Amino acid sequence: MLEKLANIFRIPDLRKRILFTLGLLAVYRLGGHIPTPGINADKLQQFFEQNRGSFLGFVDLFSGGQLRRLTIFALGIMPYITASIILQLLTVVYEPLAKLQKEGELGRKKITQWTRYLTVILSAIQSLGIAISLQKGGDFVVNPGPSFTLMTMLTLTTGSAFIMWLGEQITERGVGNGMSLLIFAGIVVGLPRAVADLIDKVKTDAWGAFTAPAMLILIGLMIVVVAFIVYVERSERRIPVQYAKRVVGRKVMGGQSTHLPLRVNAGGVMPVIFASSILSLPPMIGSGLGLKNSRYFGGLFTALQWGEPLYTLLYAVGIIFFAYFYVSIVFNPNEVADNMRKYGGFIPGIRPGKRTSDFINEVLTRITLVGALYLIIISFIPEWMIAGIHLNHLPGAAGAFFERLPSWVTNGLGVNFYFGGTSLLIVVGVAMDTVT
């Protein structure tokens, strides 16, 4: 193992890329210690501690714990991810944008530029919502007023734009996907604090007689989830491909057998991140506009809280949708079938051309559904252990049934989201992708 690590640093280009990546990640973490001006940090920390098992704790996970301190990087990469989703969806439904995407490098650069502009706009909207919410919510602001609102908008929007630049630089000149690595770094840095909080709960006997079983269940669940993630992420469906012999000049080409690998979870962690970022928008915007306690919209925003039945349903549907959507972007069965036919390849028992494309698409559809269900299981079961199953809010007999369940089932164990399936999926998935 040590020999392999030493070999990595003997390759000049790879060594340069790794050091560049580590340097930018250090800059990202440094920014996580610079607070936004005018914030009562102690009050804000206390508020997040009281709501660690809520939707706020889940959003704080993706910011690397910076939202609870409201640092200059508090928005994290959520605005960029949301902007990317919107632009990618528009390329499907808006024909001029779809044509622009097919124009090669120039078209992709144009779409990337629009994504940056939209990121800044979304960051400004979210920072406005945060500034208004903080001034309405309690003693979080030292000197509330228009100057604080403007300063917060300017600080958080600039920080979000800088994070976007960091991620792009890591992707281009470093190792791995920059945006995924930024989330990865935030989660890993927050793990020691989460472990310390868990130890405090054990010392104070937070769950009473259930403390020991709760710890065993939580640790066992983490081990099972990590093993399950590694197994599925390495799983693939291999379609056999045969290449016919052909004569090129004086050489005989082809004649060998190979396979077309299709990953069960081709989208990786992106469907979960996409679904989470989309569902995080309504509560944040609603809080900023004061709609959370509205007579007409209050019930809707309550239903969109983490663990509520409506949120659970929309989250599951979102993961399935983005799993298929992401695969449709990164993998084109028609192009694969055309390339196979061009080089004399064929799938045994399947005619080249459209039949091959349809067969690949059919297989891809089935395994993508399996991958989406896997993501739902990984995302939901541990989070239910942490934040509880709020199905007791269902109407009628169903709600009454869940109301009779133990409190640790309906209210959760109240530990940090760093022990949840989503965080474990991101950490394990990004680590495996980066190493690969």
Short mmCIF file of C-alpha atoms in Angstrom, two decimals:
data_model
loop_
_atom_site.label_atom_id
_atom_site.label_comp_id
_atom_site.label_asym_id
_atom_site.label_seq_id
_atom_site.Cartn_x
_atom_site.Cartn_y
_atom_site.Cartn_z
CA MET A 1 0.00 0.00 0.00
CA LEU A 2 2.75 2.45 0.96
CA GLU A 3 4.66 1.48 -2.17
CA LYS A 4 1.63 2.34 -4.33
CA LEU A 5 1.30 5.74 -2.65
CA ALA A 6 5.00 6.38 -3.21
CA ASN A 7 4.64 5.48 -6.90
CA ILE A 8 1.85 8.05 -7.26
CA PHE A 9 4.16 10.87 -6.15
CA ARG A 10 6.91 9.68 -8.50
CA ILE A 11 4.75 10.67 -11.50
CA PRO A 12 5.30 14.45 -11.92
CA ASP A 13 1.97 15.29 -13.58
CA LEU A 14 -0.10 13.23 -11.11
CA ARG A 15 1.84 14.65 -8.15
CA LYS A 16 1.17 18.17 -9.41
CA ARG A 17 -2.55 17.46 -9.81
CA ILE A 18 -2.88 15.93 -6.34
CA LEU A 19 -1.05 18.82 -4.65
CA PHE A 20 -3.14 21.33 -6.63
CA THR A 21 -6.35 19.61 -5.50
CA LEU A 22 -5.25 19.50 -1.86
CA GLY A 23 -4.27 23.17 -2.02
CA LEU A 24 -7.69 24.29 -3.29
CA LEU A 25 -9.47 22.08 -0.76
CA ALA A 26 -7.40 23.79 1.95
CA VAL A 27 -8.54 27.19 0.63
CA TYR A 28 -12.14 25.95 0.75
CA ARG A 29 -11.75 24.87 4.36
CA LEU A 30 -10.04 28.15 5.26
CA GLY A 31 -13.04 30.08 3.95
CA GLY A 32 -15.20 27.94 6.20
CA HIS A 33 -13.76 29.74 9.22
CA ILE A 34 -14.52 33.29 8.02
CA PRO A 35 -17.96 34.33 9.36
CA THR A 36 -20.42 36.61 7.63
CA PRO A 37 -20.34 40.08 9.29
CA GLY A 38 -23.04 40.98 11.81
CA ILE A 39 -23.97 37.45 12.96
CA ASN A 40 -24.50 36.29 16.54
CA ALA A 41 -22.59 33.03 16.04
CA ASP A 42 -23.45 31.52 19.46
CA LYS A 43 -27.20 31.96 18.97
CA LEU A 44 -27.02 30.50 15.47
CA GLN A 45 -25.00 27.48 16.62
CA GLN A 46 -27.49 26.87 19.42
CA PHE A 47 -30.40 27.03 16.98
CA PHE A 48 -28.80 24.44 14.67
CA GLU A 49 -28.02 22.15 17.61
CA GLN A 50 -31.71 22.19 18.51
CA ASN A 51 -32.68 21.35 14.91
CA ARG A 52 -29.90 18.89 14.00
CA GLY A 53 -32.37 16.15 13.01
CA SER A 54 -34.49 18.47 10.88
CA PHE A 55 -34.30 19.65 7.29
CA LEU A 56 -31.81 22.35 8.36
CA GLY A 57 -29.38 19.67 9.50
CA PHE A 58 -29.73 17.96 6.15
CA VAL A 59 -29.01 21.18 4.21
CA ASP A 60 -26.09 21.95 6.54
CA LEU A 61 -24.60 18.58 5.56
CA PHE A 62 -24.08 19.72 1.95
CA SER A 63 -22.48 22.99 3.03
CA GLY A 64 -19.91 21.10 5.10
CA GLY A 65 -21.29 22.48 8.37
CA GLN A 66 -20.74 26.06 7.21
CA LEU A 67 -24.41 27.03 7.22
CA ARG A 68 -24.61 26.63 11.00
CA ARG A 69 -21.79 29.18 11.34
CA LEU A 70 -22.98 31.26 8.36
CA THR A 71 -19.50 31.59 6.92
CA ILE A 72 -18.75 33.25 3.59
CA PHE A 73 -19.12 29.80 1.96
CA ALA A 74 -22.41 28.99 3.74
CA LEU A 75 -24.38 28.45 0.52
CA GLY A 76 -21.97 25.73 -0.55
CA ILE A 77 -22.34 24.37 -4.07
CA MET A 78 -26.14 24.04 -3.93
CA PRO A 79 -26.77 27.10 -6.16
CA TYR A 80 -24.37 25.75 -8.79
CA ILE A 81 -25.95 22.29 -8.71
CA THR A 82 -29.45 23.76 -8.99
CA ALA A 83 -28.38 25.96 -11.91
CA SER A 84 -26.83 22.95 -13.64
CA ILE A 85 -30.05 20.97 -13.22
CA ILE A 86 -32.17 23.79 -14.66
CA LEU A 87 -29.90 24.20 -17.71
CA GLN A 88 -29.74 20.45 -18.33
CA LEU A 89 -33.53 20.17 -18.12
CA LEU A 90 -33.89 23.07 -20.55
CA THR A 91 -31.63 21.30 -23.08
CA VAL A 92 -34.24 18.54 -23.20
CA VAL A 93 -37.36 20.70 -23.59
CA TYR A 94 -35.94 23.78 -25.38
CA GLU A 95 -34.77 22.97 -28.92
CA PRO A 96 -32.35 25.93 -29.49
CA LEU A 97 -30.51 25.02 -26.29
CA ALA A 98 -30.36 21.36 -27.35
CA LYS A 99 -28.81 22.40 -30.69
CA LEU A 100 -26.30 24.60 -28.88
CA GLN A 101 -25.24 21.64 -26.73
CA LYS A 102 -24.57 19.58 -29.87
CA GLU A 103 -22.28 22.23 -31.37
CA GLY A 104 -19.27 20.77 -29.61
CA GLU A 105 -16.83 22.59 -27.37
CA LEU A 106 -18.09 26.08 -28.26
CA GLY A 107 -21.68 25.19 -27.40
CA ARG A 108 -20.70 23.57 -24.11
CA LYS A 109 -18.68 26.65 -23.14
CA LYS A 110 -21.71 28.84 -23.80
CA ILE A 111 -23.96 26.65 -21.63
CA THR A 112 -21.31 26.63 -18.89
CA GLN A 113 -21.24 30.43 -18.99
CA TRP A 114 -25.03 30.59 -18.62
CA THR A 115 -24.82 28.13 -15.73
CA ARG A 116 -22.42 30.51 -13.97
CA TYR A 117 -24.77 33.47 -14.47
CA LEU A 118 -27.73 31.47 -13.17
CA THR A 119 -25.66 30.35 -10.17
CA VAL A 120 -25.03 33.97 -9.20
CA ILE A 121 -28.75 34.80 -9.55
CA LEU A 122 -29.83 31.81 -7.43
CA SER A 123 -27.16 32.63 -4.84
CA ALA A 124 -28.46 36.19 -4.56
CA ILE A 125 -32.04 34.94 -4.09
CA GLN A 126 -31.05 32.37 -1.46
CA SER A 127 -28.82 34.83 0.41
CA LEU A 128 -31.69 37.35 0.45
CA GLY A 129 -33.95 34.69 1.93
CA ILE A 130 -31.36 33.81 4.58
CA ALA A 131 -30.83 37.47 5.52
CA ILE A 132 -34.56 38.12 5.92
CA SER A 133 -35.11 34.88 7.86
CA LEU A 134 -32.29 35.65 10.30
CA GLN A 135 -33.69 39.10 11.03
CA LYS A 136 -37.19 37.71 11.63
CA GLY A 137 -36.21 34.55 13.48
CA GLY A 138 -34.65 35.84 16.72
CA ASP A 139 -31.46 37.37 18.08
CA PHE A 140 -29.26 36.02 15.28
CA VAL A 141 -28.30 39.46 13.92
CA VAL A 142 -26.38 42.08 15.88
CA ASN A 143 -27.60 45.12 13.90
CA PRO A 144 -30.56 44.19 11.66
CA GLY A 145 -31.55 46.42 8.79
CA PRO A 146 -31.03 47.04 5.07
CA SER A 147 -27.26 47.30 5.48
CA PHE A 148 -27.09 43.79 6.97
CA THR A 149 -29.29 42.42 4.19
CA LEU A 150 -27.12 43.96 1.49
CA MET A 151 -23.87 42.88 3.15
CA THR A 152 -25.13 39.29 3.59
CA MET A 153 -26.28 39.09 -0.03
CA LEU A 154 -22.95 40.41 -1.30
CA THR A 155 -20.87 38.15 0.98
CA LEU A 156 -22.75 34.88 0.38
CA THR A 157 -23.16 35.43 -3.36
CA THR A 158 -19.46 36.18 -3.77
CA GLY A 159 -18.59 33.14 -1.68
CA SER A 160 -20.82 30.90 -3.79
CA ALA A 161 -19.25 32.19 -7.01
CA PHE A 162 -15.79 31.54 -5.57
CA ILE A 163 -16.75 27.96 -4.62
CA MET A 164 -17.99 27.44 -8.18
CA TRP A 165 -14.60 28.61 -9.47
CA LEU A 166 -12.76 26.30 -7.04
CA GLY A 167 -14.78 23.31 -8.20
CA GLU A 168 -14.17 24.06 -11.88
CA GLN A 169 -10.43 24.47 -11.29
CA ILE A 170 -10.20 21.14 -9.45
CA THR A 171 -12.08 19.39 -12.26
CA GLU A 172 -9.85 20.89 -14.97
CA ARG A 173 -6.43 20.90 -13.29
CA GLY A 174 -6.78 18.57 -10.32
CA VAL A 175 -7.97 15.04 -9.59
CA GLY A 176 -11.61 13.94 -9.73
CA ASN A 177 -14.83 15.93 -9.93
CA GLY A 178 -14.34 19.27 -8.19
CA MET A 179 -17.91 19.77 -6.96
CA SER A 180 -18.15 16.26 -5.53
CA LEU A 181 -14.78 16.65 -3.79
CA LEU A 182 -15.90 19.90 -2.14
CA ILE A 183 -18.94 18.14 -0.66
CA PHE A 184 -16.72 15.20 0.29
CA ALA A 185 -14.27 17.49 2.10
CA GLY A 186 -17.04 19.20 4.05
CA ILE A 187 -18.54 15.92 5.23
CA VAL A 188 -15.20 14.35 6.21
CA VAL A 189 -14.17 17.43 8.22
CA GLY A 190 -17.51 17.34 10.06
CA LEU A 191 -17.24 13.68 11.07
CA PRO A 192 -15.05 14.23 14.19
CA ARG A 193 -17.60 16.68 15.59
CA ALA A 194 -20.40 14.22 14.86
CA VAL A 195 -18.51 11.43 16.65
CA ALA A 196 -17.93 13.71 19.65
CA ASP A 197 -21.65 14.56 19.79
CA LEU A 198 -22.49 10.86 19.68
CA ILE A 199 -20.09 10.12 22.56
CA ASP A 200 -21.72 12.92 24.58
CA LYS A 201 -25.13 11.33 24.03
CA VAL A 202 -23.83 8.01 25.33
CA LYS A 203 -22.24 9.66 28.39
CA THR A 204 -25.43 11.55 29.25
CA ASP A 205 -27.57 8.45 28.62
CA ALA A 206 -29.62 10.51 26.14
CA TRP A 207 -31.87 7.61 25.09
CA GLY A 208 -32.36 6.14 28.55
CA ALA A 209 -32.65 2.36 28.62
CA PHE A 210 -32.44 2.31 24.84
CA THR A 211 -28.95 3.92 24.71
CA ALA A 212 -26.95 0.70 24.30
CA PRO A 213 -29.28 -0.88 21.67
CA ALA A 214 -29.42 2.45 19.79
CA MET A 215 -25.64 2.61 19.58
CA LEU A 216 -25.40 -0.99 18.37
CA ILE A 217 -28.11 -0.41 15.76
CA LEU A 218 -26.49 2.80 14.53
CA ILE A 219 -22.98 1.32 14.24
CA GLY A 220 -24.26 -1.89 12.68
CA LEU A 221 -26.36 0.06 10.19
CA MET A 222 -23.36 2.17 9.17
CA ILE A 223 -21.24 -0.94 8.53
CA VAL A 224 -23.99 -2.61 6.50
CA VAL A 225 -24.64 0.57 4.49
CA VAL A 226 -20.94 1.07 3.65
CA ALA A 227 -20.59 -2.58 2.58
CA PHE A 228 -23.78 -2.32 0.50
CA ILE A 229 -22.55 0.88 -1.18
CA VAL A 230 -19.18 -0.65 -2.10
CA TYR A 231 -20.87 -3.79 -3.48
CA VAL A 232 -23.40 -1.95 -5.66
CA GLU A 233 -20.99 0.75 -6.85
CA ARG A 234 -18.68 -1.96 -8.17
CA SER A 235 -21.54 -3.91 -9.78
CA GLU A 236 -22.10 -3.81 -13.52
CA ARG A 237 -24.02 -5.64 -16.23
CA ARG A 238 -21.66 -6.92 -18.91
CA ILE A 239 -23.16 -7.28 -22.39
CA PRO A 240 -21.04 -9.62 -24.58
CA VAL A 241 -19.75 -8.05 -27.81
CA GLN A 242 -18.17 -9.98 -30.70
CA TYR A 243 -16.04 -8.30 -33.38
CA ALA A 244 -16.02 -9.94 -36.82
CA LYS A 245 -12.76 -10.52 -38.67
CA ARG A 246 -12.02 -8.06 -41.46
CA VAL A 247 -9.04 -7.48 -43.73
CA VAL A 248 -7.42 -4.02 -43.69
CA GLY A 249 -4.56 -3.92 -46.21
CA ARG A 250 -2.48 -6.98 -45.41
CA LYS A 251 -3.67 -7.23 -41.80
CA VAL A 252 -6.60 -9.21 -40.39
CA MET A 253 -8.41 -7.05 -37.83
CA GLY A 254 -11.03 -8.04 -35.24
CA GLY A 255 -12.19 -11.49 -34.37
CA GLN A 256 -11.98 -11.00 -30.61
CA SER A 257 -14.69 -11.09 -27.94
CA THR A 258 -15.18 -8.36 -25.35
CA HIS A 259 -18.01 -6.87 -23.34
CA LEU A 260 -19.89 -3.60 -22.87
CA PRO A 261 -19.95 -2.72 -19.12
CA LEU A 262 -23.07 -0.96 -17.83
CA ARG A 263 -22.86 0.22 -14.22
CA VAL A 264 -25.87 -0.47 -12.01
CA ASN A 265 -25.57 3.02 -10.53
CA ALA A 266 -24.20 4.99 -13.48
CA GLY A 267 -25.31 8.31 -11.98
CA GLY A 268 -23.34 7.83 -8.76
CA VAL A 269 -24.34 10.29 -6.04
CA MET A 270 -25.62 12.92 -8.48
CA PRO A 271 -29.34 11.86 -8.45
CA VAL A 272 -29.39 12.19 -4.65
CA ILE A 273 -27.64 15.57 -4.74
CA PHE A 274 -29.93 16.82 -7.54
CA ALA A 275 -33.12 15.74 -5.73
CA SER A 276 -31.91 17.21 -2.43
CA SER A 277 -30.97 20.55 -3.98
CA ILE A 278 -34.33 20.90 -5.74
CA LEU A 279 -36.29 20.11 -2.57
CA SER A 280 -34.15 22.52 -0.53
CA LEU A 281 -35.26 25.49 -2.62
CA PRO A 282 -38.96 25.88 -1.55
CA PRO A 283 -38.28 25.94 2.24
CA MET A 284 -35.36 28.38 1.86
CA ILE A 285 -37.24 30.74 -0.46
CA GLY A 286 -40.43 30.41 1.58
CA SER A 287 -38.62 31.29 4.79
CA GLY A 288 -37.08 34.33 3.16
CA LEU A 289 -40.42 35.58 1.85
CA GLY A 290 -42.18 34.93 5.14
CA LEU A 291 -44.45 32.26 3.66
CA LYS A 292 -43.56 29.60 6.23
CA ASN A 293 -46.16 30.91 8.69
CA SER A 294 -48.57 31.97 5.97
CA ARG A 295 -52.21 30.98 6.26
CA TYR A 296 -52.22 29.57 2.74
CA PHE A 297 -48.70 28.18 2.35
CA GLY A 298 -47.78 27.25 5.94
CA GLY A 299 -49.16 23.72 5.64
CA LEU A 300 -47.28 23.14 2.40
CA PHE A 301 -43.93 24.18 3.88
CA THR A 302 -44.57 21.99 6.92
CA ALA A 303 -45.26 19.04 4.60
CA LEU A 304 -41.94 19.68 2.83
CA GLN A 305 -39.92 19.23 6.01
CA TRP A 306 -37.54 16.26 6.24
CA GLY A 307 -39.29 13.03 7.24
CA GLU A 308 -42.79 14.21 6.33
CA PRO A 309 -44.78 11.87 4.01
CA LEU A 310 -44.96 14.40 1.14
CA TYR A 311 -41.23 15.13 1.32
CA THR A 312 -40.46 11.40 1.44
CA LEU A 313 -42.59 10.77 -1.66
CA LEU A 314 -41.13 13.70 -3.64
CA TYR A 315 -37.59 12.76 -2.62
CA ALA A 316 -38.06 9.18 -3.85
CA VAL A 317 -39.65 10.33 -7.12
CA GLY A 318 -36.87 12.90 -7.58
CA ILE A 319 -34.13 10.29 -7.12
CA ILE A 320 -35.75 7.98 -9.70
CA PHE A 321 -36.27 10.84 -12.17
CA PHE A 322 -32.73 12.18 -11.90
CA ALA A 323 -31.24 8.67 -12.06
CA TYR A 324 -32.81 8.20 -15.50
CA PHE A 325 -32.17 11.80 -16.51
CA TYR A 326 -28.47 11.69 -15.63
CA VAL A 327 -27.96 8.36 -17.42
CA SER A 328 -29.65 9.75 -20.54
CA ILE A 329 -27.09 12.59 -20.56
CA VAL A 330 -23.93 10.54 -20.02
CA PHE A 331 -24.86 7.45 -22.09
CA ASN A 332 -26.37 7.34 -25.59
CA PRO A 333 -27.36 3.81 -26.78
CA ASN A 334 -27.70 5.01 -30.40
CA GLU A 335 -24.10 6.26 -30.50
CA VAL A 336 -22.82 3.06 -28.89
CA ALA A 337 -24.71 0.92 -31.42
CA ASP A 338 -23.44 3.02 -34.35
CA ASN A 339 -19.83 2.80 -33.14
CA MET A 340 -20.12 -0.96 -32.72
CA ARG A 341 -21.46 -1.39 -36.26
CA LYS A 342 -18.77 0.94 -37.65
CA TYR A 343 -15.99 -1.24 -36.23
CA GLY A 344 -17.66 -4.56 -37.05
CA GLY A 345 -18.97 -5.29 -33.55
CA PHE A 346 -22.25 -6.97 -32.68
CA ILE A 347 -24.07 -8.49 -29.72
CA PRO A 348 -24.58 -12.25 -30.25
CA GLY A 349 -28.20 -12.94 -31.19
CA ILE A 350 -28.98 -9.23 -31.79
CA ARG A 351 -28.93 -7.59 -35.23
CA PRO A 352 -26.65 -4.51 -35.56
CA GLY A 353 -28.18 -1.05 -35.76
CA LYS A 354 -31.56 -0.20 -34.22
CA ARG A 355 -32.08 -3.66 -32.70
CA THR A 356 -28.78 -3.32 -30.85
CA SER A 357 -29.66 0.20 -29.69
CA ASP A 358 -33.08 -0.96 -28.44
CA PHE A 359 -31.53 -3.92 -26.61
CA ILE A 360 -28.93 -1.74 -24.86
CA ASN A 361 -31.61 0.79 -23.96
CA GLU A 362 -33.83 -1.96 -22.51
CA VAL A 363 -31.01 -3.34 -20.36
CA LEU A 364 -30.02 0.18 -19.28
CA THR A 365 -33.62 0.98 -18.29
CA ARG A 366 -33.85 -2.09 -16.06
CA ILE A 367 -30.52 -1.64 -14.28
CA THR A 368 -31.11 2.11 -13.83
CA LEU A 369 -34.33 1.31 -11.97
CA VAL A 370 -32.37 -1.07 -9.73
CA GLY A 371 -29.77 1.66 -9.18
CA ALA A 372 -32.47 4.23 -8.33
CA LEU A 373 -34.11 1.88 -5.81
CA TYR A 374 -30.69 1.28 -4.27
CA LEU A 375 -30.19 5.04 -3.88
CA ILE A 376 -33.61 5.37 -2.24
CA ILE A 377 -32.84 2.60 0.27
CA ILE A 378 -29.42 4.05 1.08
CA SER A 379 -30.82 7.57 1.45
CA PHE A 380 -33.94 6.79 3.46
CA ILE A 381 -33.33 3.98 5.94
CA PRO A 382 -30.45 5.64 7.87
CA GLU A 383 -32.14 9.06 7.74
CA TRP A 384 -35.29 7.52 9.19
CA MET A 385 -33.16 6.23 12.06
CA ILE A 386 -31.74 9.72 12.57
CA ALA A 387 -34.72 12.04 12.01
CA GLY A 388 -37.58 9.61 12.64
CA ILE A 389 -40.48 8.36 10.56
CA HIS A 390 -43.13 11.07 10.53
CA LEU A 391 -45.76 8.81 9.01
CA ASN A 392 -47.78 9.42 12.18
CA HIS A 393 -48.81 12.65 10.42
CA LEU A 394 -50.77 10.62 7.86
CA PRO A 395 -54.55 11.04 8.14
CA GLY A 396 -56.89 8.41 9.53
CA ALA A 397 -56.05 4.89 10.69
CA ALA A 398 -52.58 4.95 9.10
CA GLY A 399 -51.51 7.92 11.21
CA ALA A 400 -53.02 6.36 14.34
CA PHE A 401 -51.05 3.15 13.73
CA PHE A 402 -47.71 4.94 13.41
CA GLU A 403 -48.57 7.08 16.44
CA ARG A 404 -48.41 3.94 18.59
CA LEU A 405 -44.82 3.14 17.54
CA PRO A 406 -41.93 3.87 19.97
CA SER A 407 -40.77 7.50 20.14
CA TRP A 408 -37.31 6.66 18.76
CA VAL A 409 -39.02 5.44 15.56
CA THR A 410 -41.24 8.48 15.03
CA ASN A 411 -38.80 11.10 16.37
CA GLY A 412 -35.48 9.46 15.51
CA LEU A 413 -32.28 9.25 17.51
CA GLY A 414 -31.42 12.91 16.91
CA VAL A 415 -27.80 12.33 15.91
CA ASN A 416 -25.98 14.28 13.20
CA PHE A 417 -26.78 13.64 9.54
CA TYR A 418 -23.13 12.72 9.04
CA PHE A 419 -24.12 9.19 10.07
CA GLY A 420 -26.87 9.05 7.44
CA GLY A 421 -26.92 7.07 4.23
CA THR A 422 -26.60 10.16 2.03
CA SER A 423 -23.35 11.29 3.66
CA LEU A 424 -21.93 7.75 3.59
CA LEU A 425 -22.94 7.39 -0.06
CA ILE A 426 -21.17 10.64 -0.96
CA VAL A 427 -18.01 9.83 1.03
CA VAL A 428 -17.66 6.25 -0.25
CA GLY A 429 -18.83 7.04 -3.79
CA VAL A 430 -16.59 10.08 -4.29
CA ALA A 431 -13.60 8.27 -2.76
CA MET A 432 -14.06 5.30 -5.11
CA ASP A 433 -14.58 7.50 -8.19
CA THR A 434 -11.53 9.64 -7.39
CA VAL A 435 -9.27 6.63 -6.83
CA THR A 436 -10.55 5.03 -10.05
#
